[in-house]
mmCIF file of C-alpha atoms in Angstrom:
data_model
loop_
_atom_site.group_PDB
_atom_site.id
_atom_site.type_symbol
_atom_site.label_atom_id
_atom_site.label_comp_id
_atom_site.label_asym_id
_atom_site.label_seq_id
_atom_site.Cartn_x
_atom_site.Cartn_y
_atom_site.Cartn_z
ATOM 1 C CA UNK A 1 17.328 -2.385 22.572
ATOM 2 C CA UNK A 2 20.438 -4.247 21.235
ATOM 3 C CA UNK A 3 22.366 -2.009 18.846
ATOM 4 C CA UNK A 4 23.178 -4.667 16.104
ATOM 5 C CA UNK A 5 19.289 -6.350 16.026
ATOM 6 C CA UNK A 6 17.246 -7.125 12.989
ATOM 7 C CA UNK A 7 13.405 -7.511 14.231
ATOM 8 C CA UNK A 8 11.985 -8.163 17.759
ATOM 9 C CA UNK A 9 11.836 -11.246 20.172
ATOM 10 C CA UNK A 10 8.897 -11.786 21.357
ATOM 11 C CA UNK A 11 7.924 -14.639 23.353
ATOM 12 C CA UNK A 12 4.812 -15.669 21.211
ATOM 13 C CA UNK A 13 5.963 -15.518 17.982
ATOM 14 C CA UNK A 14 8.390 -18.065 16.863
ATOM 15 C CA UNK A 15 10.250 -15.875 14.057
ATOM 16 C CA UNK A 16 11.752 -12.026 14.709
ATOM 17 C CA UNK A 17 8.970 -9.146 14.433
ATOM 18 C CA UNK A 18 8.758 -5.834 12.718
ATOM 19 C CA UNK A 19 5.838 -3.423 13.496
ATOM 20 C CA UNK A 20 3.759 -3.788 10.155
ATOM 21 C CA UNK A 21 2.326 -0.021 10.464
ATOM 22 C CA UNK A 22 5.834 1.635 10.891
ATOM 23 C CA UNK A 23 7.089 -0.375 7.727
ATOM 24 C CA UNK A 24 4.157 0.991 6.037
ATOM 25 C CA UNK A 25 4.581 4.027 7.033
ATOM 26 C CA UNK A 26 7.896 4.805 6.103
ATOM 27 C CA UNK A 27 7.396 3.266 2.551
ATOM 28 C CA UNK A 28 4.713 5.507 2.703
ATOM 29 C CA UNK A 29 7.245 8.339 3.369
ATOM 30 C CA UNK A 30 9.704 7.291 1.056
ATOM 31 C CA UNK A 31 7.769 6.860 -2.110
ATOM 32 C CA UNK A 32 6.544 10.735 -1.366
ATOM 33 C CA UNK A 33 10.029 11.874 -1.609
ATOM 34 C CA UNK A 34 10.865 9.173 -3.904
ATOM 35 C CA UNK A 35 8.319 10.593 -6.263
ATOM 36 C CA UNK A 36 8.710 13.799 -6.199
ATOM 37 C CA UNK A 37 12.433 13.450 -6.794
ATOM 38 C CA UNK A 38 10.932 11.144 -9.904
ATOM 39 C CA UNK A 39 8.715 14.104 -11.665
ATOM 40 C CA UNK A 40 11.776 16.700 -11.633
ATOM 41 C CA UNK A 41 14.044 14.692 -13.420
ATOM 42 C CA UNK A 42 11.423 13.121 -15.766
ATOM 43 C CA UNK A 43 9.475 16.663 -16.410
ATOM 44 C CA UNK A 44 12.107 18.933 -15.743
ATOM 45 C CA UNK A 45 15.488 17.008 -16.265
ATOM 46 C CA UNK A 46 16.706 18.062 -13.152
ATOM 47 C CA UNK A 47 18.485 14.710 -11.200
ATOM 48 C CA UNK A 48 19.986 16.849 -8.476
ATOM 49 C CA UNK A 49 17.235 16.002 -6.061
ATOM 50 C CA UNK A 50 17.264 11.908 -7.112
ATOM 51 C CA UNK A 51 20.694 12.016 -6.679
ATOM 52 C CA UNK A 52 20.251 13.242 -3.152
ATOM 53 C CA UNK A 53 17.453 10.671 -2.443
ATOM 54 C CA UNK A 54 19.270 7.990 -3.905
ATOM 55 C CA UNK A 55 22.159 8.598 -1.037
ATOM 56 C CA UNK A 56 19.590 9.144 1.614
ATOM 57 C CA UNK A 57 17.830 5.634 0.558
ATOM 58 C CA UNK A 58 21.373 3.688 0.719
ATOM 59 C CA UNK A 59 22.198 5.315 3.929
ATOM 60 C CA UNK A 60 18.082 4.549 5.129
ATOM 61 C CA UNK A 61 18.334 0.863 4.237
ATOM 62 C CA UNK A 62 21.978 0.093 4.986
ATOM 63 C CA UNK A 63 21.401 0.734 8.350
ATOM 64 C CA UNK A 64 17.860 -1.371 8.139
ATOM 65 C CA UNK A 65 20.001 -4.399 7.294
ATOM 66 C CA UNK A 66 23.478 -3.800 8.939
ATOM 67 C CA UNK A 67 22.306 -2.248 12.421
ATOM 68 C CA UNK A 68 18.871 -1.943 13.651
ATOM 69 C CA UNK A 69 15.760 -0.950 11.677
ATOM 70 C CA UNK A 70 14.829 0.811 14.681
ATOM 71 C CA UNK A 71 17.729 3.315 14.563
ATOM 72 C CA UNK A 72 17.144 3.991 10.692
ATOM 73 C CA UNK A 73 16.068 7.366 10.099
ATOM 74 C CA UNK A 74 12.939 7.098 7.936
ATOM 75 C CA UNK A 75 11.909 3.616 9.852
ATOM 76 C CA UNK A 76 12.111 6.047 13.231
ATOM 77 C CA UNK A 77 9.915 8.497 11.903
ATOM 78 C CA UNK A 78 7.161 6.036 10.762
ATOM 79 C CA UNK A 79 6.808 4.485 13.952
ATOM 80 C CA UNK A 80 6.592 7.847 15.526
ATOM 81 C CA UNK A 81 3.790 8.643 13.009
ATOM 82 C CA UNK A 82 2.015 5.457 13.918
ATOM 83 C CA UNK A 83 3.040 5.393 17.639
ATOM 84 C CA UNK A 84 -0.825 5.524 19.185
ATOM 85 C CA UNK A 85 -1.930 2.493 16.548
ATOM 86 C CA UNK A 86 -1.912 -1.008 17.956
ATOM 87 C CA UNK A 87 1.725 -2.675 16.295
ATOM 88 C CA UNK A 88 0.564 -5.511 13.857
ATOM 89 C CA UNK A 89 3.455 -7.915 14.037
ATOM 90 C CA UNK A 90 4.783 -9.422 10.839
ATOM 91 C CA UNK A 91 7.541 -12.049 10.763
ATOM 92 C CA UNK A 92 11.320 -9.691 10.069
ATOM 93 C CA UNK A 93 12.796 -12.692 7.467
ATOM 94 C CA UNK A 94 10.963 -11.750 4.534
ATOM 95 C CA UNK A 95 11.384 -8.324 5.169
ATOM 96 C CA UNK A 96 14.907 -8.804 5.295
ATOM 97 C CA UNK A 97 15.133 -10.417 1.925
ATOM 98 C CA UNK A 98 12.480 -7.647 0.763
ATOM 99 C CA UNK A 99 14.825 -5.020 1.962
ATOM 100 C CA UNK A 100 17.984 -6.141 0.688
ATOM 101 C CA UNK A 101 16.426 -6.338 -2.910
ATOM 102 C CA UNK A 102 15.544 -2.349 -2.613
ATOM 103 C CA UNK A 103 19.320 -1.888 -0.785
ATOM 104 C CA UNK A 104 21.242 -3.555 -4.031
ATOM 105 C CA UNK A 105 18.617 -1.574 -6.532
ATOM 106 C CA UNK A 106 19.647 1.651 -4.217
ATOM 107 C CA UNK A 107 23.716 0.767 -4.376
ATOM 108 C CA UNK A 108 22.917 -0.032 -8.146
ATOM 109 C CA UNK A 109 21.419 3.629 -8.581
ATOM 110 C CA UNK A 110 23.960 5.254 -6.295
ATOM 111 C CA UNK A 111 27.023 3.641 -8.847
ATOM 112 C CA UNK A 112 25.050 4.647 -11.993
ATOM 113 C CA UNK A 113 23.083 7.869 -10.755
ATOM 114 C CA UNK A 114 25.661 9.065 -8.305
ATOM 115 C CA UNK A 115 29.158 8.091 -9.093
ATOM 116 C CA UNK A 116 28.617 7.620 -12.941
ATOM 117 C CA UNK A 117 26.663 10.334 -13.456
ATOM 118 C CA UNK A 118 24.843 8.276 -16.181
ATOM 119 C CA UNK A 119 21.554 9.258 -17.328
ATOM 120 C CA UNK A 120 19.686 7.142 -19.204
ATOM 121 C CA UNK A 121 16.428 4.347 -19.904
ATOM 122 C CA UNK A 122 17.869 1.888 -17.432
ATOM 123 C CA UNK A 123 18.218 4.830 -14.547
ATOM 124 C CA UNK A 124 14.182 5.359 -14.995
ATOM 125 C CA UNK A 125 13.122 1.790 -14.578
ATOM 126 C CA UNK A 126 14.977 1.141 -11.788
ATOM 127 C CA UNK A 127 13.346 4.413 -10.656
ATOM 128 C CA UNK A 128 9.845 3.228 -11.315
ATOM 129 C CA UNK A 129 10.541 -0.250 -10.303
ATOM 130 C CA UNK A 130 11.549 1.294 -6.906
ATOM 131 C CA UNK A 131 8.233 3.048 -7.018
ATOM 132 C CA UNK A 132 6.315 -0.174 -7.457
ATOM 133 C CA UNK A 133 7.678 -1.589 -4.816
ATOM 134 C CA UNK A 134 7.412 1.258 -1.943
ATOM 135 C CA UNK A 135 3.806 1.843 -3.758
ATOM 136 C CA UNK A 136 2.655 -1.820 -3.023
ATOM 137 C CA UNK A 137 4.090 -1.564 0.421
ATOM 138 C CA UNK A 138 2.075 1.393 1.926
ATOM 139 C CA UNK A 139 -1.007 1.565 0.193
ATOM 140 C CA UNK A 140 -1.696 -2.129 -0.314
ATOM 141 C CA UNK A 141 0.090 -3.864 2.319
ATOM 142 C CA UNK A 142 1.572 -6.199 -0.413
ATOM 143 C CA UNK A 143 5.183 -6.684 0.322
ATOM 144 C CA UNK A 144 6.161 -7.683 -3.521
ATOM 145 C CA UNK A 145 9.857 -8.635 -2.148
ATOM 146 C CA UNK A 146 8.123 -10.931 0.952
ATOM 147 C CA UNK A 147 6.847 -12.941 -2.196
ATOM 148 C CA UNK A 148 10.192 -13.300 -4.177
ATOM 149 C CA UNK A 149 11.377 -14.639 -0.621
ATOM 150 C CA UNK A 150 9.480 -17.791 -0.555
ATOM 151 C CA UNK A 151 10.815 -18.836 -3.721
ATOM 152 C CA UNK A 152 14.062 -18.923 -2.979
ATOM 153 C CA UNK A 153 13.778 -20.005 0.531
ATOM 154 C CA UNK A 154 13.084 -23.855 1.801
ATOM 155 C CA UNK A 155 11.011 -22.059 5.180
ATOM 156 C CA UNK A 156 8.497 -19.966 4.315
ATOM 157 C CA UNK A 157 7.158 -16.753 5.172
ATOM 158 C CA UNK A 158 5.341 -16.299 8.260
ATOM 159 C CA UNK A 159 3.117 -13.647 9.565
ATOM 160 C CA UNK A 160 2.674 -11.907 6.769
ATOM 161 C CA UNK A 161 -0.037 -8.572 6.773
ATOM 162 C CA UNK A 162 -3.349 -9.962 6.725
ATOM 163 C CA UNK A 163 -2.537 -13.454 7.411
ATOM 164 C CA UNK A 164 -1.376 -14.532 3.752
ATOM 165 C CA UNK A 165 1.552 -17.022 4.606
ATOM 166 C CA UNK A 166 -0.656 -19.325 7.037
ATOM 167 C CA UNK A 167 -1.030 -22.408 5.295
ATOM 168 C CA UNK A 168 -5.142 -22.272 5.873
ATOM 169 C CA UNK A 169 -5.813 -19.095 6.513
ATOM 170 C CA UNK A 170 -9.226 -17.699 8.300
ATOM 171 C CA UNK A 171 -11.871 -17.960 5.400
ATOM 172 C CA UNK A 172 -12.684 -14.120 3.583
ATOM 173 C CA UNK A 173 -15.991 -13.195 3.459
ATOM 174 C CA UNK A 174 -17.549 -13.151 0.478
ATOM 175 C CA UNK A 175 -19.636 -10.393 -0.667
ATOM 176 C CA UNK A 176 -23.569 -11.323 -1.882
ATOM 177 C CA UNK A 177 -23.726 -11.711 -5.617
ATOM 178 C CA UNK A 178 -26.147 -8.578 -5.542
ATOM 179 C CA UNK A 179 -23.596 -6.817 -3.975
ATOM 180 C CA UNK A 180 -21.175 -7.951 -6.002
ATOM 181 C CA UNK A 181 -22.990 -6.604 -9.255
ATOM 182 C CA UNK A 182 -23.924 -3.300 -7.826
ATOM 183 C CA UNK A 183 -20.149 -2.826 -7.427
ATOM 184 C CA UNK A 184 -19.322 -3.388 -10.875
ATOM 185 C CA UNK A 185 -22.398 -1.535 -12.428
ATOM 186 C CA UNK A 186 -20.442 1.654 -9.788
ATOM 187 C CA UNK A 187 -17.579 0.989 -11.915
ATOM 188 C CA UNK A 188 -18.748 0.504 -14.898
ATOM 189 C CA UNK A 189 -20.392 4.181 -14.593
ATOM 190 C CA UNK A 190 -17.735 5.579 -12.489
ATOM 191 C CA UNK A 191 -15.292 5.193 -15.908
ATOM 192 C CA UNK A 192 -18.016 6.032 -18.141
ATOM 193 C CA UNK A 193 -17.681 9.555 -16.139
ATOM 194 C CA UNK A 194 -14.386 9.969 -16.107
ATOM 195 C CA UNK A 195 -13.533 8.898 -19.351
ATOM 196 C CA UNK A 196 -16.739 11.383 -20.965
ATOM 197 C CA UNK A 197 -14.520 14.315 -18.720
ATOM 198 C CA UNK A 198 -11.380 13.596 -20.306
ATOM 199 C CA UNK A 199 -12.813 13.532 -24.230
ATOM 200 C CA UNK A 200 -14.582 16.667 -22.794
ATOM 201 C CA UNK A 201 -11.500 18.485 -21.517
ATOM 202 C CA UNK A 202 -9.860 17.559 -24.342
ATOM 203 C CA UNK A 203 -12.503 19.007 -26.683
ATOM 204 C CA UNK A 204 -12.568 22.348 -24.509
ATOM 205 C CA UNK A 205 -8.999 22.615 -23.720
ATOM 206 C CA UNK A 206 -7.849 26.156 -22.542
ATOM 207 C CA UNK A 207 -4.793 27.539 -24.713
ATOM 208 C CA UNK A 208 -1.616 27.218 -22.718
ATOM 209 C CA UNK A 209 0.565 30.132 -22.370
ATOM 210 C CA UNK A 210 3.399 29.292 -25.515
ATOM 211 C CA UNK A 211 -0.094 29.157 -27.326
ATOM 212 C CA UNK A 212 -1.594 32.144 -26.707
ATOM 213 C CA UNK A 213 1.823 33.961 -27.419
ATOM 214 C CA UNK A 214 2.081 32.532 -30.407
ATOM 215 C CA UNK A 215 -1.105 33.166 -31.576
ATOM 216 C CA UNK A 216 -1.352 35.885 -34.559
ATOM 217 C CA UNK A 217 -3.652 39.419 -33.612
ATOM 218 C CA UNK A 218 -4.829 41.680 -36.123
ATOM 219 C CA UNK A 219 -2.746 44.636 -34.908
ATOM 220 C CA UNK A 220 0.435 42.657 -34.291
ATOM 221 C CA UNK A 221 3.704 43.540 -36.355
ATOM 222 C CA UNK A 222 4.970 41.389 -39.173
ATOM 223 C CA UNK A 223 7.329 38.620 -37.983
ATOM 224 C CA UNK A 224 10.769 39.343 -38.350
ATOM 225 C CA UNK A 225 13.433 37.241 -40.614
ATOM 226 C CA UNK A 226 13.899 34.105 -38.863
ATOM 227 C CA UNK A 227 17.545 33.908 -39.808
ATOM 228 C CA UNK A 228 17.703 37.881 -38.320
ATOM 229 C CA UNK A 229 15.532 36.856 -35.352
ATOM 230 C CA UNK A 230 17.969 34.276 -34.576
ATOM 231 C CA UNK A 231 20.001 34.501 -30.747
ATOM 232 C CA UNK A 232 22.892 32.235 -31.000
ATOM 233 C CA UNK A 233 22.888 32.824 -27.250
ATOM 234 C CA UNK A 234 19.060 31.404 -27.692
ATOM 235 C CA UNK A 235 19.694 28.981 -29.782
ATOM 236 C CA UNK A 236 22.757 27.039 -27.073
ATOM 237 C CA UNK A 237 20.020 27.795 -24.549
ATOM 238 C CA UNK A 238 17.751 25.578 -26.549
ATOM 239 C CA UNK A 239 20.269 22.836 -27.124
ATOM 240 C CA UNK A 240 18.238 19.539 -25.882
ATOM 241 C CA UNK A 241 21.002 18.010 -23.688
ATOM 242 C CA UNK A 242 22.370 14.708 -24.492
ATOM 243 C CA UNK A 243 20.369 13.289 -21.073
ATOM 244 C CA UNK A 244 16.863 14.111 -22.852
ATOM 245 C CA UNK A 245 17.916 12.296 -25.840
ATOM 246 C CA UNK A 246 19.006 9.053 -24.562
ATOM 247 C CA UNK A 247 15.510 9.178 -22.597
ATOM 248 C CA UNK A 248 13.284 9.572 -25.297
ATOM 249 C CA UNK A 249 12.536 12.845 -23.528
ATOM 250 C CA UNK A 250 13.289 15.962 -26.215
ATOM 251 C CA UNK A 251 9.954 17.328 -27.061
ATOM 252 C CA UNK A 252 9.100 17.390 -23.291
ATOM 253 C CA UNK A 253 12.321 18.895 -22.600
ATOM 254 C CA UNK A 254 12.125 21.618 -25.038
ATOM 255 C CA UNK A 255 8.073 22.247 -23.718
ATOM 256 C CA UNK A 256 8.764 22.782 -20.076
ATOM 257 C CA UNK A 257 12.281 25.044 -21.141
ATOM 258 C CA UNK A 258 10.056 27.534 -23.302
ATOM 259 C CA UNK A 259 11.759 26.322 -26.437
#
């Protein structure tokens, strides 16, 4: 293995390689962590843990691009996930492109989230627009930056997943029409069902713990003065931070801090 190598050589492909399975599986890993960073900050307004994965993505994808994919930490520890799978060899230019779109939204992040310490709308799209992309990659297969690539790009993709860049590509098989209309009649009634449970849950709805504290009893004391019930040391507690604001996020702040 050369140290300073983007993609394979392989004698019969014409274009550098990457293992398909190992890129899927470490989007696959990524958007896990990726995600779960996501929730704390949105539900709890806690960025510590997206600023840490924001660092660890630069780092991951710097080295993609700059050194070898194959020496990048998450990238090593998809292929070791998918080591007994057959490789499925996709052509490493559009990846390349692909990757250095997520690298410049991860330095972008890293000046804003990182540095800055900003907090704000634009920090949570480029969040979820991260998402998309990593989301596509491993459960789908659709490489949304491969795409971008051929428009900007005089040669175009090759070996793509699934054989989408060949200019006449093996015909799909298409499904019998009776098939076809048994699927969407499961459909159909599959969100029928789910949609029924939701109205239902939502007419049966078990009272939350705020609500059943703040629910009157018949032997409970009079409530106290507000103005003598007052904790200043409550009320700072309570102070929706400047972060929540900018977000739209106050009410869901002040829900998940017991306020």
């Amino acid at each position: 293995m050369t140290l300073f190598q983007f993609g394979q050589t392989r004698p019969e492909f014409a274009v550098p390689v990457l293992n398909e399975r190992a890129v899927r599986a470490s989007a696959g890993i990524l958007f896990a962590v990726a995600l779960i960073a996501f929730m704390h900050a949105f539900l709890q307004g806690n960025f510590q843990p997206t600023r840490v994965f924001v660092v660890a993505f630069v780092i991951e994808f710097a080295v993609r691009l700059f050194v070898n994919p194959q020496l990048a930490p998450v990238y090593m520890l998809g292929q070791w996930v998918v080591r007994h799978q057959q490789p499925e060899w996709v052509g490493a230019p559009q990846k390349r492109f692909a990757w250095g779109i997520g690298l410049a939204l991860g330095l972008s992040m890293f000046w804003l989230l990182v540095v800055q310490q900003v907090i704000g709308p634009v920090n949570m799209l480029v969040c979820g627009l991260c998402l998309v992309f990593m989301f596509f990659e491993s459960v789908f297969g659709i490489c949304i930056g491969c795409k971008v690539y051929n428009l900007f790009n005089k040669e175009q993709a090759q070996l793509c997943p699934g054989g989408v860049c060949e200019t006449n590509p093996a015909p799909r098989e298409r499904l019998p029409a009776r098939t076809r209309a048994a699927q969407a009649a499961v459909l159909l009634g599959f969100a029928v069902v789910v949609l029924g449970s939701a109205r239902w849950v939502s007419d049966n709805a078990v009272p939350t713990p705020a609500q059943w504290q703040n629910t009157p009893t018949s032997n409970s004391a009079p409530a106290a003065d507000p103005a003598q019930a007052t904790d200043p040391a409550e009320v700072e507690r309570c102070k929706v931070p400047e972060f929540a604001k900018a977000i739209g996020h106050e009410a869901m702040w002040k829900l998940h801090n017991g306020c």
